Coordinates of C-alpha atoms and ligand atoms in Angstrom, one line a residue:
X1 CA 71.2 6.3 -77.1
X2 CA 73.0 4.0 -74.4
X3 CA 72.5 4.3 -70.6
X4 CA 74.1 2.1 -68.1
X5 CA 73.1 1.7 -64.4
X6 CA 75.9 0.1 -62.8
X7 CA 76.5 -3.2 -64.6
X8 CA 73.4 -2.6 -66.2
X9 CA 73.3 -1.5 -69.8
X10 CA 70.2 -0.5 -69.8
X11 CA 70.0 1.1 -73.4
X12 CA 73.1 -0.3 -75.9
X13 CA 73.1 2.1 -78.7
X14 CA 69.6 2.2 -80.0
X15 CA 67.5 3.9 -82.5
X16 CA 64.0 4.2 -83.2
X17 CA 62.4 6.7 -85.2
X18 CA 58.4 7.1 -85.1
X19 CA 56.4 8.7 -87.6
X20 CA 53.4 11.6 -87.3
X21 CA 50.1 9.9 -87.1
X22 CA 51.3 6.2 -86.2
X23 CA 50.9 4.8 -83.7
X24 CA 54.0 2.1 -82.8
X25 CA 54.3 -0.5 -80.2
X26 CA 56.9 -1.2 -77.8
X27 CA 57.3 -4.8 -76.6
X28 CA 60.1 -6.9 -75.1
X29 CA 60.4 -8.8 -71.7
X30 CA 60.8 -7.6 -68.2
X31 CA 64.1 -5.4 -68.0
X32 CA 64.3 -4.9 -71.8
X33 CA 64.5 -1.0 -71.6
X34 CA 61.9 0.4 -72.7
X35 CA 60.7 2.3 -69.4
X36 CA 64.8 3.6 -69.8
X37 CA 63.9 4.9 -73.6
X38 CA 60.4 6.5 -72.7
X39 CA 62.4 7.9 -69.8
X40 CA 64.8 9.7 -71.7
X41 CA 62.4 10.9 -74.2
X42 CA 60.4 12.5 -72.0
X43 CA 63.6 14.5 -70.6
X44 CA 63.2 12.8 -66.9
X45 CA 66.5 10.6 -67.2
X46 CA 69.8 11.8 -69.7
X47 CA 71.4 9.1 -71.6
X48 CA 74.8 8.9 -71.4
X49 CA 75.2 9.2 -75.7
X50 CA 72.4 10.2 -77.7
X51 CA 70.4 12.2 -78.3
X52 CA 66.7 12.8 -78.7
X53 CA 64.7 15.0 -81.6
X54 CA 61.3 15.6 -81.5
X55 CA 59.7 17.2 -85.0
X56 CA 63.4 18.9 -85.6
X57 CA 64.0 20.0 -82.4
X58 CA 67.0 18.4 -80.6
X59 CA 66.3 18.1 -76.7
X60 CA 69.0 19.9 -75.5
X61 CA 68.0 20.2 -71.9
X62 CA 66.5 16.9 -70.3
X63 CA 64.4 18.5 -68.2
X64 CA 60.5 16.9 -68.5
X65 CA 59.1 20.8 -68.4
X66 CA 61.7 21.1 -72.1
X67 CA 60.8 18.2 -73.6
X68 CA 56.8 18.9 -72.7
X69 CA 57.0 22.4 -74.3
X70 CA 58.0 20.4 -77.7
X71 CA 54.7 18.4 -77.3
X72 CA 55.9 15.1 -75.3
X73 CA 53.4 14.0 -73.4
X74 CA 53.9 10.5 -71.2
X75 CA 51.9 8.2 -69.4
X76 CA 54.5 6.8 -67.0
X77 CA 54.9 3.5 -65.7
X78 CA 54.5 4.4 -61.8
X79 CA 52.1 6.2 -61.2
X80 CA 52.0 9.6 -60.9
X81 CA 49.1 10.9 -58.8
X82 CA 49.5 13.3 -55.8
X83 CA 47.4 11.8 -53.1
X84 CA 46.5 14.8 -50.9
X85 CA 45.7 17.0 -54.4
X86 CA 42.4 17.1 -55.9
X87 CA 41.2 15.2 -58.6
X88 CA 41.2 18.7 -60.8
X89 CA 44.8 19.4 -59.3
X90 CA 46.0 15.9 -61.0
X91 CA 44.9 16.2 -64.2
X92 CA 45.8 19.7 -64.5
X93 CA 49.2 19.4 -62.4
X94 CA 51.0 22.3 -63.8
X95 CA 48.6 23.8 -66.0
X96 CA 45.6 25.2 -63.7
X97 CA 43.8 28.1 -65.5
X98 CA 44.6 31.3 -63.5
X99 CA 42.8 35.0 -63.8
X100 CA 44.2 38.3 -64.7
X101 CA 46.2 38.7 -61.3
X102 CA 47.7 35.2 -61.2
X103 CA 45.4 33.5 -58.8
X104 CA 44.0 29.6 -59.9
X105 CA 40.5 30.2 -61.0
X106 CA 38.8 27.1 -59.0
X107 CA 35.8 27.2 -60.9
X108 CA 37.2 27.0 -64.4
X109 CA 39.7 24.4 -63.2
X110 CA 36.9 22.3 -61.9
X111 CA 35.3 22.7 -65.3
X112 CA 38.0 21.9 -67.9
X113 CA 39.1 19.1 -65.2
X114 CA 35.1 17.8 -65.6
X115 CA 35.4 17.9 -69.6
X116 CA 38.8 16.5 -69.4
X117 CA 37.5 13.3 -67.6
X118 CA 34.6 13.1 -69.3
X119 CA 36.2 12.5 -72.6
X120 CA 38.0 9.6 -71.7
X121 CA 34.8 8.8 -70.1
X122 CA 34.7 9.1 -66.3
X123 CA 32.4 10.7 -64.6
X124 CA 34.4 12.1 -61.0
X125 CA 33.9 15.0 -58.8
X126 CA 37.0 16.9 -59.1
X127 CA 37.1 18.5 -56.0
X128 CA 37.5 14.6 -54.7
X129 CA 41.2 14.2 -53.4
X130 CA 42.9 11.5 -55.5
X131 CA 44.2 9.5 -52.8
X132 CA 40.5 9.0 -52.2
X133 CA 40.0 7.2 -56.0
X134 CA 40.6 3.6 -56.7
X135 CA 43.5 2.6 -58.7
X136 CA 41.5 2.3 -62.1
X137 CA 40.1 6.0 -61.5
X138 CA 43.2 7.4 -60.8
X139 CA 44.8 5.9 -64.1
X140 CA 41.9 7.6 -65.9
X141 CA 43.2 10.6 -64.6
X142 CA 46.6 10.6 -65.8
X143 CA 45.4 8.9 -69.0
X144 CA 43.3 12.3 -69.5
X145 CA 46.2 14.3 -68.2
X146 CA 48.1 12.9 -71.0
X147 CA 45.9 13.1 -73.7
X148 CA 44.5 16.7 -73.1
X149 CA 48.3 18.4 -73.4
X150 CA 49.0 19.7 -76.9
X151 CA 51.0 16.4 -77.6
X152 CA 52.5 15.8 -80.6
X153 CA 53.7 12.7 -79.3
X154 CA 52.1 10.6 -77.0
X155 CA 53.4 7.6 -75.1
X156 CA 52.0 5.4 -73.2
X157 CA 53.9 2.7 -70.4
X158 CA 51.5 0.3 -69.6
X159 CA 48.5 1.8 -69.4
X160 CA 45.9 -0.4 -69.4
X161 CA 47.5 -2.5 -66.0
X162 CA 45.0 -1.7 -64.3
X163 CA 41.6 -1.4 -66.4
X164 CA 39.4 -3.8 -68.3
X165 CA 38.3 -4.3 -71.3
X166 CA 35.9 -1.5 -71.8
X167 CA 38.1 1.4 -70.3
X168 CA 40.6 -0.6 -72.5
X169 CA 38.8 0.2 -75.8
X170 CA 37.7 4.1 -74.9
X171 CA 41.4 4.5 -74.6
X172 CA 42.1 3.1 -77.5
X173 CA 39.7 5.1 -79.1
X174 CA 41.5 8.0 -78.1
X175 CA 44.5 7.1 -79.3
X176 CA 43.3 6.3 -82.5
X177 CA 41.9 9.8 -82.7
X178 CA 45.4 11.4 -81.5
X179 CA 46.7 9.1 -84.5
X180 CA 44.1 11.0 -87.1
X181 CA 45.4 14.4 -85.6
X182 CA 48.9 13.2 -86.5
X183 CA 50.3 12.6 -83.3
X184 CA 53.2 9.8 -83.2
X185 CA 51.9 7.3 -80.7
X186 CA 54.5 5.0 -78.4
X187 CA 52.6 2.1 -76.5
X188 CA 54.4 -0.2 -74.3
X189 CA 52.5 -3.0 -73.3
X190 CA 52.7 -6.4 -72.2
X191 CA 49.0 -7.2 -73.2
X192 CA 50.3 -9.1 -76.9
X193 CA 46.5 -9.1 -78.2
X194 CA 46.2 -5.2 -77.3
X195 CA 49.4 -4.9 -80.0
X196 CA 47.8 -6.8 -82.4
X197 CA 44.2 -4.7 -81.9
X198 CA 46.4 -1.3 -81.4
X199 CA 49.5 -0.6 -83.5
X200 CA 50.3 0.2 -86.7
X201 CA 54.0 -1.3 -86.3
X202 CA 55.7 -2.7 -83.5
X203 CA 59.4 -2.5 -82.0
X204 CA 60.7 -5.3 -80.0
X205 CA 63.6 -4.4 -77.8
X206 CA 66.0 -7.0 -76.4
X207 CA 68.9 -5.9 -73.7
X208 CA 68.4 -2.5 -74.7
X209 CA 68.5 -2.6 -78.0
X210 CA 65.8 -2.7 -81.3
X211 CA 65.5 -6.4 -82.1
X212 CA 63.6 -5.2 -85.2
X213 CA 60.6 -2.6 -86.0
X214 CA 57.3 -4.8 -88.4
X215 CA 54.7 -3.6 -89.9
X216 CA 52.0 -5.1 -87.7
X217 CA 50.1 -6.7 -90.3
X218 CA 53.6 -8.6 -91.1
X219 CA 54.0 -10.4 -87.5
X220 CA 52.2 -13.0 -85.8
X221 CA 52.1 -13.8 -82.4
X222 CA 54.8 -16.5 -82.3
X223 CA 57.1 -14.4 -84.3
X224 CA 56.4 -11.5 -81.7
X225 CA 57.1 -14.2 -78.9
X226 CA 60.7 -15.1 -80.7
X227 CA 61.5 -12.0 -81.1
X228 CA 60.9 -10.9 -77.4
X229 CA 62.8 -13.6 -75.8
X230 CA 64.9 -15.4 -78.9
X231 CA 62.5 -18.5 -78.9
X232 CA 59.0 -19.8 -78.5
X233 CA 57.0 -20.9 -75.6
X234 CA 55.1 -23.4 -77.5
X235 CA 54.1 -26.3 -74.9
X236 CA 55.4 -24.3 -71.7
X237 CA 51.7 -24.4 -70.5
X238 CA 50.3 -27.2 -69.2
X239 CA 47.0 -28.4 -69.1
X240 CA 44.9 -27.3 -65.9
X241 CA 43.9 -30.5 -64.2
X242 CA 40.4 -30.7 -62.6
X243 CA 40.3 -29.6 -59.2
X244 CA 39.5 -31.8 -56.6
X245 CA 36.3 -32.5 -55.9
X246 CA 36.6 -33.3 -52.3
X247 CA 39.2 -30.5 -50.9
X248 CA 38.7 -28.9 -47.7
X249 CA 36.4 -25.8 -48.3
X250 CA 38.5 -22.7 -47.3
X251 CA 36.9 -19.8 -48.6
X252 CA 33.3 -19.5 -47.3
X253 CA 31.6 -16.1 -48.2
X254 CA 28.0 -15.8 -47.9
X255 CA 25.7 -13.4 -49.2
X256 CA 28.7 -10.2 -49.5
X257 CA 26.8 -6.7 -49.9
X258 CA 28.9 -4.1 -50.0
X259 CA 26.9 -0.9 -50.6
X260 CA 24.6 -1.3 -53.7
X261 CA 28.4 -1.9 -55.6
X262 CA 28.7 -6.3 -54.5
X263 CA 25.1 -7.4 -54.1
X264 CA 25.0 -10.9 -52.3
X265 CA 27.9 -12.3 -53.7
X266 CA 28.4 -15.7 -52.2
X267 CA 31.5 -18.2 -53.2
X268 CA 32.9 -21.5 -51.7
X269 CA 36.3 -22.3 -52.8
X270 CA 38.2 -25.5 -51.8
X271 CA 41.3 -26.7 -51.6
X272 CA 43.1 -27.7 -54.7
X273 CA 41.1 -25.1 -56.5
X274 CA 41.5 -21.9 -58.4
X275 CA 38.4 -19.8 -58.3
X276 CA 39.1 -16.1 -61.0
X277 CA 36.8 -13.6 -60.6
X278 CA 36.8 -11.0 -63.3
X279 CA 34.9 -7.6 -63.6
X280 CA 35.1 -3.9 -64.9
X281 CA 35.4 -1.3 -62.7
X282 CA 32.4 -0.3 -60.5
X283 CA 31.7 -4.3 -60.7
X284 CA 32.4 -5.0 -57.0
X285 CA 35.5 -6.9 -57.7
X286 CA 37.5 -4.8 -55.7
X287 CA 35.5 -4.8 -53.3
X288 CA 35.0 -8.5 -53.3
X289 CA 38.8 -8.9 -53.0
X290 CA 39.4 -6.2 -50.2
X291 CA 36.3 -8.5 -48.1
X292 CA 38.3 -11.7 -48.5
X293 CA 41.1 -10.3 -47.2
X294 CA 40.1 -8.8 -44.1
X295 CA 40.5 -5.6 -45.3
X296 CA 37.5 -4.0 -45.8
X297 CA 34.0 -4.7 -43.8
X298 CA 31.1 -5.9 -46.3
X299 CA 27.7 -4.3 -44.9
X300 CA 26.0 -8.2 -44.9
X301 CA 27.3 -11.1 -45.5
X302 CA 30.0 -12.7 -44.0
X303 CA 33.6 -14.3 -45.0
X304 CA 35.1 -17.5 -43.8
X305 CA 38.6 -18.9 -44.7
X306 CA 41.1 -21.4 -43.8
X307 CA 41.2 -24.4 -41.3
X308 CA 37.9 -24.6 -39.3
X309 CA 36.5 -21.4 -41.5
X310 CA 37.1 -19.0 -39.1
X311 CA 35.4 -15.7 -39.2
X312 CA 37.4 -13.1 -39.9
X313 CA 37.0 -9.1 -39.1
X314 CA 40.5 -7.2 -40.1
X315 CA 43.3 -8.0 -42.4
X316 CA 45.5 -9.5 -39.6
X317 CA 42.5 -11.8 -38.5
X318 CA 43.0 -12.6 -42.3
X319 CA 46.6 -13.4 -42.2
X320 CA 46.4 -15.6 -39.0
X321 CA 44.2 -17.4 -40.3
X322 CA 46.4 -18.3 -42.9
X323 CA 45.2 -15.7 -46.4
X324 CA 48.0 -14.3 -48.4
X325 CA 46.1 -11.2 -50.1
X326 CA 48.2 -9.3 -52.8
X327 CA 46.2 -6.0 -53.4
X328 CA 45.9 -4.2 -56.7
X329 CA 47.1 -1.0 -55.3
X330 CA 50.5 -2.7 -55.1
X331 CA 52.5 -0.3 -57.1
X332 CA 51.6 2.5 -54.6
X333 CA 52.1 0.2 -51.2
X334 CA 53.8 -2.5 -52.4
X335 CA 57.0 -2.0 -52.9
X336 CA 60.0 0.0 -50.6
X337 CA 62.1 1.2 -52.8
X338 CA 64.9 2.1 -50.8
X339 CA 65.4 -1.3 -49.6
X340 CA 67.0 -4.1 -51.0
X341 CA 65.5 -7.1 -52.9
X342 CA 66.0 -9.4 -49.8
X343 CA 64.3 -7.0 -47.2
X344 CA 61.1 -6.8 -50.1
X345 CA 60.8 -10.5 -49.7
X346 CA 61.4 -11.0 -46.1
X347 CA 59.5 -7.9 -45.1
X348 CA 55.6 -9.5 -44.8
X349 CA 56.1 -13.1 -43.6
X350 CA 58.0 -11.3 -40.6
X351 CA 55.7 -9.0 -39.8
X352 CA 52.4 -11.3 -40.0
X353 CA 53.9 -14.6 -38.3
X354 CA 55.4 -12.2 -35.5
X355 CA 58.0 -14.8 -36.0
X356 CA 61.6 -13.9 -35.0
X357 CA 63.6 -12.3 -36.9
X358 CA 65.3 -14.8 -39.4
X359 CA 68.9 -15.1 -39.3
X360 CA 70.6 -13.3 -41.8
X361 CA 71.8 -16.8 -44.0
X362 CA 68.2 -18.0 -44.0
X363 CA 66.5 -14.8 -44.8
X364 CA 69.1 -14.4 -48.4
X365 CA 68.7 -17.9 -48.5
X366 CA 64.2 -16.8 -48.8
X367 CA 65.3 -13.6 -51.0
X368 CA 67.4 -15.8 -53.7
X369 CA 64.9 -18.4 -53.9
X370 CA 62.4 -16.3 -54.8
X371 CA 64.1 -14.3 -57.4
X372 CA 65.0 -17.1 -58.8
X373 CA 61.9 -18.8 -59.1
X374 CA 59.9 -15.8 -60.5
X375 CA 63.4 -14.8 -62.6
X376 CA 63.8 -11.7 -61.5
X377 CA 66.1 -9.9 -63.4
X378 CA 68.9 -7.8 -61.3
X379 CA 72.6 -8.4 -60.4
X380 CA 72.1 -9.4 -56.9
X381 CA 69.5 -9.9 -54.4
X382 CA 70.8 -6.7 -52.6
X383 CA 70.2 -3.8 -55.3
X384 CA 67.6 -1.6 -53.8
X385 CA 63.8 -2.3 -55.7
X386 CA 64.0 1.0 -56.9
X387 CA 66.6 0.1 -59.5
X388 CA 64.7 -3.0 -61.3
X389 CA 62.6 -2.4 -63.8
X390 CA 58.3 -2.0 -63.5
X391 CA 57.6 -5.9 -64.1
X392 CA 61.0 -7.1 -62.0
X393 CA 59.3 -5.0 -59.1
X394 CA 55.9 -6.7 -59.3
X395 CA 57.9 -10.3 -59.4
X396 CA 59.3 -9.4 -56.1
X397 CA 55.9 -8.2 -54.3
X398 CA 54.9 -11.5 -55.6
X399 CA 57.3 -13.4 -54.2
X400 CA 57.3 -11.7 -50.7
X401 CA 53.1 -13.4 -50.6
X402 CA 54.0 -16.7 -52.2
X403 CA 56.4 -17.0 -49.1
X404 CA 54.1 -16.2 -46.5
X405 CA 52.9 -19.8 -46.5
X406 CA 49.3 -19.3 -46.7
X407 CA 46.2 -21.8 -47.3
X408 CA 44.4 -18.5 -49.1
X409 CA 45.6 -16.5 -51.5
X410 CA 43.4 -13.8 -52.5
X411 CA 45.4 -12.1 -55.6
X412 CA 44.5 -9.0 -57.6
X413 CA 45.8 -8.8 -61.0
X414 CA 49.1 -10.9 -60.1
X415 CA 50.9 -10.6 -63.2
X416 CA 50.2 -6.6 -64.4
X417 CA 53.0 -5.7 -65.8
X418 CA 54.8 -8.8 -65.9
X419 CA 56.3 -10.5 -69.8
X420 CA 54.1 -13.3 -70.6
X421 CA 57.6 -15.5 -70.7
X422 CA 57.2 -14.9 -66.6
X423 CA 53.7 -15.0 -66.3
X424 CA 54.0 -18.6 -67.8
X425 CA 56.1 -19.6 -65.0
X426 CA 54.0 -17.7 -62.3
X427 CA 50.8 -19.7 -63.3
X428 CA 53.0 -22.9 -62.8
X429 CA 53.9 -22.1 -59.6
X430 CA 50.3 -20.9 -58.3
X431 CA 48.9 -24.0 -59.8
X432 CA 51.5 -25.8 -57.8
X433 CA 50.3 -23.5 -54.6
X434 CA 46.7 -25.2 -55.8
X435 CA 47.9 -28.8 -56.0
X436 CA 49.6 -28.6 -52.6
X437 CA 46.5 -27.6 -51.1
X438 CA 46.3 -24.3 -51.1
X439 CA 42.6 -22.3 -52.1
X440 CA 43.4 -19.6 -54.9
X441 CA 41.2 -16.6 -55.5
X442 CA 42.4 -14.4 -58.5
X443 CA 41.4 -11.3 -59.8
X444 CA 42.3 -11.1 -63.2
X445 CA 41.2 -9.2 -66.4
X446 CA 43.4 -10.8 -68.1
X447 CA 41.4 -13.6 -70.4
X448 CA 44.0 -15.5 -71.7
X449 CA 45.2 -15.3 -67.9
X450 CA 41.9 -16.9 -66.3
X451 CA 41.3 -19.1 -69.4
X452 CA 44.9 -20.9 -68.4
X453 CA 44.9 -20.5 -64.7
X454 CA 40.7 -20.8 -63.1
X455 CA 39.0 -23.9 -62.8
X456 CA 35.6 -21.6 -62.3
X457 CA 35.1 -17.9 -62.7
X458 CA 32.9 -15.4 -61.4
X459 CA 31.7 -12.7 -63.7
X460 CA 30.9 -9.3 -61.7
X461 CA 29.2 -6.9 -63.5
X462 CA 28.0 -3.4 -62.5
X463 CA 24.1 -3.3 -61.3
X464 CA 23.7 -6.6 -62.0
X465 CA 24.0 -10.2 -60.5
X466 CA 26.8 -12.3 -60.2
X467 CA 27.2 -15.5 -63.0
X468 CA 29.1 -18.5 -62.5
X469 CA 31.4 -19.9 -65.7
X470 CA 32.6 -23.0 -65.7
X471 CA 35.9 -24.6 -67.5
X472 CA 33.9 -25.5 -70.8
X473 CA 33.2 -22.4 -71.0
X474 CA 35.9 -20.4 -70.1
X475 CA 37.1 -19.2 -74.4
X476 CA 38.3 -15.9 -74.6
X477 CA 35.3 -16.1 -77.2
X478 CA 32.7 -17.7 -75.2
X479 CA 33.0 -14.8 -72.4
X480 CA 32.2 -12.5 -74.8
X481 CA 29.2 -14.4 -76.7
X482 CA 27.6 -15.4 -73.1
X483 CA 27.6 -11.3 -72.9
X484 CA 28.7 -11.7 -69.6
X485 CA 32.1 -10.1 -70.0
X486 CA 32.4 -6.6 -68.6
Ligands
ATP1 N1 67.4 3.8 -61.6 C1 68.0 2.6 -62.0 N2 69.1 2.1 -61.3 C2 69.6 0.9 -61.7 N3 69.2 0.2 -62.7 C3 68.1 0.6 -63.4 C4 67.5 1.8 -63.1 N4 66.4 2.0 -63.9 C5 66.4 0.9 -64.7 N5 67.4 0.1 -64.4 C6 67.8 -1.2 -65.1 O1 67.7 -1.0 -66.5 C7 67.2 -2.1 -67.2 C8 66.0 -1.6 -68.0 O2 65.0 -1.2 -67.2 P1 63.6 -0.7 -67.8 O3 62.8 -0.1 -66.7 O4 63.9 0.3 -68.9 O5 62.9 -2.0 -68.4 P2 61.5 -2.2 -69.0 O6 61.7 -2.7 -70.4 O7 60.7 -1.0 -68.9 O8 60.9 -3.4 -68.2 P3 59.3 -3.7 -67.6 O9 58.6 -4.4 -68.7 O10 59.6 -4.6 -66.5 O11 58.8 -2.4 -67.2 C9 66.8 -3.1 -66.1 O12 67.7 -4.1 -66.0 C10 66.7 -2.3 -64.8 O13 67.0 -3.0 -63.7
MG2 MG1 59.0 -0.5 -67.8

């Protein structure tokens, strides 16, 4: 197939074939095309030469309803959740059972909908509306929506940005029992250890086309690397120097209680520092980050941040005082999609410093810079968002909080979604943030992430107390062996 946006070629006359009962990975860096294959496979974009066959059936029509009857069944990138539906509605979107005279039967659609999410093991009301749910809840549901259609092949777009580990390994579990039923599995991720745990054999794409297609067993992870981005990143991270000792404190939270989910969480984090705080869901972490930034109200406790620790009560009492908070529900409010790359940057230090308007010059001038520095990948700086790929959208969000010029930066899951040739350079640039004085709080769980980034964490775990790691400690291994990781 090839597929060109513009100057873009998005997909330069690729192949792939995948077999019944394996399950393959996708990798390849931010941009590569592989949200533009899955696309096409699952008959919601038409190539412009091609052509796609599933199990000897050529899809003739690229129309998603077509390509679902012939047992395609995707887990897109963006998510696909209608907010004002129920949580039934969603996983059953187009498929609610209905009795003899055509009307939805409610009762058996709240039951399948029930059995549905119990099996990849959430427990929801689904009567709930979605919008309600947090983000990791409502990728459960479209991970259930996906596996509980008739799919002969199942593909997956990154779906583990927003879970951890445990919710991690029940969908892998799945998968592997779709793989026994001889589906052909497609997983796109940029999580290289969840390839090497997953797959059976992995594709790297490049510009849009197959680098090469291993057996997994054959590949390592620097020959993975090399083949993403045509070399190695060996020595592109530094070491993490100690934190200062004596910075400014400029987080103070004392005693957070939200609910019975954060029980008397309390953190001080200074200047110079990089605090991560990592936890499953139902952990308080979200929770924890929304109460740093002002956004949500913790029932005791109280939060302090910036110069002079003031008090703060609502997310612009947060900003003023200087906190930079990018949320984990960023992929539903992050990004405007109709504007250009330049108005995504601009768009939040303008509206928090009530600062005038910057002149035209200045405000590219803030755009480039930014693209540049998180090497966002796009012809120019005024393509609408909507046309970059899932990780060159998350670089821009990014970049539109790094500029806001904050002492605080409460960040939640920073780099989901993003190549690990990019996330490299990110953590550079927020230890820089660190080493100019800034306070960093980030929500990661991401090990090899907090391992290269935190100079503490905080494990959260569900029902149970809060524990403090330090740097020694912080091994992908020792997390797991202290049996504090969720
Ligand atoms: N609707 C569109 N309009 C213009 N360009 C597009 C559009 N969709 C994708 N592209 C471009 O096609 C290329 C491939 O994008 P694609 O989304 O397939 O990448 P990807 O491999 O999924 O990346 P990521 O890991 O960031 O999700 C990118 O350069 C992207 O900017
Ligand atoms: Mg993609």
């Amino acid at each position: 197939m090839s597929k060109r946006y513009g100057p873009t070629l998005a997909l330069d006359d690729l192949t792939l074939t995948i077999a019944p009962g394996e399950i393959r990975g996708l990798v390849g860096e931010n941009g590569a095309g592989k949200s533009s294959l899955i696309k096409a496979v699952a008959g919601a974009m038409v190539p412009d030469t091609g052509t796609v066959t599933i199990a000897g059936h050529r899809l003739t029509t690229p129309i998603p309803a077509v390509a679902r009857r012939l047992g395609v069944s995707v887990l897109f990138q963006e998510r696909q959740i209608a907010p004002d539906l129920t949580v039934a509605e969603n996983v059953l979107l187009g498929a609610l059972p209905r009795g003899p005279l055509g009307a939805v039967d409610w009762r058996k659609a709240y039951r399948i909908a029930a059995a549905e999410l119990e099996r990849v093991g959430i427990d929801l009301d689904p009567r709930l509306p979605a919008g309600r749910l947090t983000p990791a809840e409502q990728q459960s549901i479209e991970i259930a929506r996906a596996i509980s259609r008739d799919a002969r092949v199942l593909i997956m777009d990154e779906p583990t940005a927003a879970l951890s580990g445990t919710e991690s390994d029940r969908l892998f579990a799945l998968l592997r029992s779709a793989r026994e039923r001889g589906v052909a599995v497609l997983y796109v991720s940029h999580h290289l250890a969840e390839i090497f745990e997953l797959v059976d054999s992995v594709t790297v794409m490049r510009d849009g086309r197959v680098v090469g297609t291993q057996p997994i067993g054959t590949v390592d992870l620097d020959q993975l690397v090399e083949m993403m981005f045509g070399r190695n990143l060996d020595g592109e991270v530094a070491e993490l120097d100690d934190a200062p000792a004596d910075g400014e404190v400029l987080v103070h939270a004392d005693d957070l209680t939200v609910g019975n989910v954060l029980r008397g969480v309390s953190l001080d984090v200074r200047a110079g520092e990089i605090v991560a705080v990592t936890g499953g869901v139902g952990s308080g972490r979200r929770e924890l980050a929304r109460c740093l930034a002002g956004v949500q109200r913790p029932d005791r406790g109280i939060v302090r941040v910036g110069r002079g620790l003031r008090r703060i009560r609502s997310p612009r009492g947060a900003a003023r005082a200087g906190v930079a908070f990018v949320p984990e529900d960023r992929k539903r409010e992050g990004v405007f999609l109709e504007l250009d790359l330049t108005e995504n940057i601009n768009v939040a230090t303008e509206a928090l410093r009530r600062s005038p308007v910057l002149r035209p010059r200045r405000r590219r001038a803030v755009g480039d810079r930014w693209i540049k520095r998180l090497g966002v990948r796009a012809p120019s700086a005024s393509v609408s968002a909507g046309a970059l790929s899932g990780g060159n959208q998350q670089k821009v969000i990014l970049g539109r909080w790094l500029e806001a010029d904050a002492r605080v930066f409460v960040l939640d899951e920073p780099t989901a979604g993003i190549d690990i040739n990019a996330k490299l350079d990110i953590y550079e640039l927020l230890k820089g943030l660190a080493a100019d004085g800034a306070a960093l709080v980030v929500f990661s769980s991401d090990f090899e992430e907090i391992r290269l980034l935190a100079h503490r964490v905080l494990v959260l775990r569900r029902g149970k107390g809060p524990t403090w790691l330090g740097r020694k400690a912080l091994s992908e291994r020792s997390l797991f062996e202290t049996g504090v990781a969720p």
